Amino acid sequence: MSKIGAVILAAGMSKRMGKPKLLLPLHGTPLFHYALKASSYHSLNPIVLITGPYIEAMRKLPHEFRQIEVLYNPNYATGMASSLKLGVEAMKGRVDAAIIFLADQPFVPTEVVQTLIEQYKKTRKEGIRIVRPAYEGVVGHPILFDAELFSAFDSIEGDQGGKLIIQAHQDRMKIVSFDHSMWGRDVDTPEDLMQMELYLKQKQ
C-alpha cells in the first residue's frame, strides 16, 4: 500500500496583498487552515507545513492539526523553490509520494485529493510519476509527485517551483480534469478574498 505525505507551502511574503494573507480570515477561518484541513482529511502522513516570516502565528495550530510538522524556511525570500526543497527533503525516506498543496488555495475539495491518490495508485505500475488536476482546462494544484522524483527538487531555484520537473517528466504525468474553476483559485489580492467570501456566502 502506498504511503503518501503532504507538503503545504505557506512561506510567501504576500506582496500583492500588502499584509500576511494566509492569516486573514475567510468565512471566519484563517486562510491557510483550509489546506491543512484538505490534507488532514485524507490521513496523509507526514504533513509538513513550510512557513516563513509568520511562523510564530502559524505554529499556534488548533488541536485538530496537532500531527502537522511546522518547518521554518530561512530562505523564504528567495522564492517558492526553497520551500519546495525543504518540504520534499522532509519527505525523503518516509513516503512513496507526496502531494504539494498551496496554502492560499482554500477551495480544493476532498474529491480532488482523493482522485489524485486513486489515480496515482492505479497508474503507478504504468510509469506515472506525477498526477495533476486541471480545473476547466487550466492545470493547477495540488500536485502529487512520486518519491522517484524527489531528488530532482535539489536543483530547483528561485520562484520557478516544480515547473522544470514537470516539463522534464510530462510523458509520465497524468492530468485529472474537473469542471469547477473555483476549486483551483488562489488568493493574491484583497479583491480575491472578497470574491471568495461572497462565493461561500452564496453557497450557504
XYZ file of C-alpha atoms in Angstrom:
204
model
C 0.000 0.000 0.000
C 1.373 3.407 -0.995
C 2.309 5.807 1.800
C 1.574 9.382 0.799
C 2.590 12.556 2.606
C 1.755 16.239 2.146
C 3.804 19.415 1.814
C 1.905 22.663 2.350
C 3.677 25.769 1.057
C 2.946 28.705 3.359
C 6.127 30.791 3.341
C 5.146 33.537 0.873
C 5.507 37.218 1.706
C 2.044 38.299 0.468
C 3.437 41.217 -1.539
C 0.270 41.729 -3.594
C -1.975 41.518 -0.539
C 0.046 44.045 1.439
C -0.359 42.053 4.676
C 0.011 38.395 5.757
C -2.753 36.932 3.573
C -2.532 33.389 4.945
C -3.509 34.625 8.402
C -6.528 36.587 7.122
C -9.932 35.090 7.883
C -12.037 33.564 5.136
C -15.501 32.860 6.466
C -14.099 33.073 9.995
C -11.229 30.628 9.401
C -7.569 31.605 8.767
C -6.907 31.143 5.064
C -4.092 28.621 5.472
C -6.254 26.314 7.616
C -8.212 25.233 4.527
C -5.150 23.483 3.071
C -4.442 21.906 6.458
C -7.981 20.503 6.533
C -7.729 19.200 2.962
C -4.532 17.268 3.752
C -5.619 16.077 7.207
C -8.940 14.700 5.963
C -7.196 12.056 3.873
C -4.850 10.815 6.617
C -1.817 11.879 4.600
C 1.262 11.316 6.718
C 3.533 13.063 7.384
C 2.068 16.512 6.759
C 4.657 19.281 6.688
C 3.756 22.976 6.766
C 6.557 25.156 5.379
C 6.439 28.637 6.892
C 8.405 31.847 6.525
C 8.018 35.284 8.105
C 4.849 34.430 10.040
C 5.980 31.213 11.697
C 5.005 32.257 15.235
C 1.371 32.788 14.264
C 1.260 29.635 12.129
C 2.793 27.493 14.826
C -0.244 28.064 17.069
C -2.361 25.406 15.415
C -5.610 24.127 16.897
C -5.686 20.657 18.425
C -7.172 19.073 15.286
C -3.879 19.767 13.467
C -1.531 18.534 16.184
C 0.052 15.935 13.856
C 1.296 18.585 11.415
C 5.034 19.323 11.409
C 5.816 23.040 11.110
C 9.148 23.809 9.432
C 10.716 27.256 9.087
C 12.280 28.192 5.769
C 15.027 30.749 6.477
C 15.401 31.336 2.720
C 11.727 32.144 2.103
C 12.587 35.468 0.421
C 14.373 33.664 -2.437
C 11.107 32.211 -3.756
C 8.989 29.072 -3.799
C 11.811 26.694 -4.759
C 13.467 26.935 -1.331
C 10.199 25.961 0.384
C 9.616 23.078 -2.019
C 13.136 21.771 -1.421
C 12.696 21.909 2.343
C 9.329 20.172 2.194
C 10.424 17.427 -0.191
C 13.597 16.860 1.833
C 11.365 16.216 4.865
C 9.516 13.543 2.847
C 12.577 11.587 1.683
C 12.709 8.045 3.030
C 9.295 8.391 4.663
C 6.784 8.157 1.810
C 6.190 6.695 -1.647
C 4.762 10.004 -2.888
C 3.892 13.494 -1.675
C 1.116 15.907 -2.564
C 2.179 19.557 -2.786
C -0.513 21.976 -1.594
C -0.562 25.776 -1.831
C -1.749 27.373 1.408
C -3.551 30.176 -0.437
C -5.921 27.784 -2.257
C -8.904 27.347 0.060
C -11.384 25.576 -2.221
C -9.600 22.335 -3.100
C -12.248 19.753 -2.124
C -11.717 16.254 -0.796
C -12.817 14.951 -4.185
C -9.702 16.358 -5.867
C -7.256 14.989 -3.295
C -8.963 11.604 -3.275
C -8.871 11.429 -7.086
C -5.143 12.260 -7.180
C -4.442 9.465 -4.704
C -6.629 6.945 -6.537
C -5.169 7.783 -9.941
C -1.634 7.516 -8.600
C -2.268 4.079 -7.126
C -3.982 2.967 -10.323
C -1.350 4.204 -12.791
C 1.922 3.917 -10.889
C 2.671 0.496 -12.393
C 2.189 2.036 -15.828
C 5.012 4.504 -15.116
C 3.020 7.557 -13.997
C 5.050 9.628 -11.522
C 3.101 12.923 -11.424
C -0.654 13.382 -11.035
C -2.021 16.893 -11.503
C -5.508 18.419 -11.584
C -6.888 20.673 -14.303
C -9.821 22.964 -13.484
C -11.906 23.705 -16.581
C -8.829 23.039 -18.688
C -6.352 25.042 -16.591
C -3.730 22.955 -14.786
C -3.299 23.708 -11.110
C -2.570 22.405 -7.622
C -2.279 20.304 -5.538
C 0.202 18.103 -7.423
C 1.272 14.582 -6.494
C 4.930 13.615 -7.063
C 6.298 10.094 -6.740
C 9.337 9.705 -4.455
C 11.366 8.705 -7.502
C 11.377 12.395 -8.487
C 12.283 13.843 -5.084
C 15.989 14.198 -5.895
C 15.073 16.412 -8.884
C 13.944 19.107 -6.424
C 17.517 19.516 -5.144
C 18.470 21.639 -8.144
C 15.469 23.983 -8.480
C 15.980 27.683 -7.742
C 14.083 30.941 -7.290
C 10.357 31.184 -7.857
C 10.039 28.514 -10.522
C 8.585 25.880 -8.199
C 8.346 22.426 -9.732
C 7.766 23.685 -13.290
C 11.027 22.340 -14.739
C 10.499 18.939 -13.119
C 7.001 18.741 -14.605
C 8.292 19.738 -18.041
C 11.024 17.097 -17.877
C 8.567 14.338 -16.970
C 5.462 15.250 -18.978
C 5.399 11.788 -20.512
C 4.997 10.362 -17.005
C 2.279 12.763 -15.857
C -1.457 12.164 -15.658
C -3.853 15.112 -15.761
C -7.165 14.685 -13.944
C -9.906 17.058 -15.124
C -12.538 18.808 -13.013
C -15.319 21.142 -14.112
C -15.017 23.722 -11.318
C -12.631 26.619 -11.961
C -13.184 27.976 -8.435
C -11.532 24.889 -6.957
C -8.239 25.974 -8.497
C -8.399 29.645 -7.458
C -5.815 31.121 -5.137
C -5.816 34.330 -3.108
C -3.401 37.087 -4.112
C -5.295 40.349 -3.581
C -7.967 41.794 -1.255
C -10.384 41.514 -4.215
C -9.697 37.760 -4.467
C -10.533 37.351 -0.798
C -13.751 39.344 -1.149
C -14.841 37.242 -4.126
C -14.221 34.043 -2.185
C -16.133 35.323 0.831
C -19.045 36.104 -1.473
C -18.795 32.669 -3.087
C -19.000 30.936 0.316
C -21.974 33.085 1.383
C -23.835 32.194 -1.832
C -23.241 28.506 -1.195
C -24.886 28.635 2.240
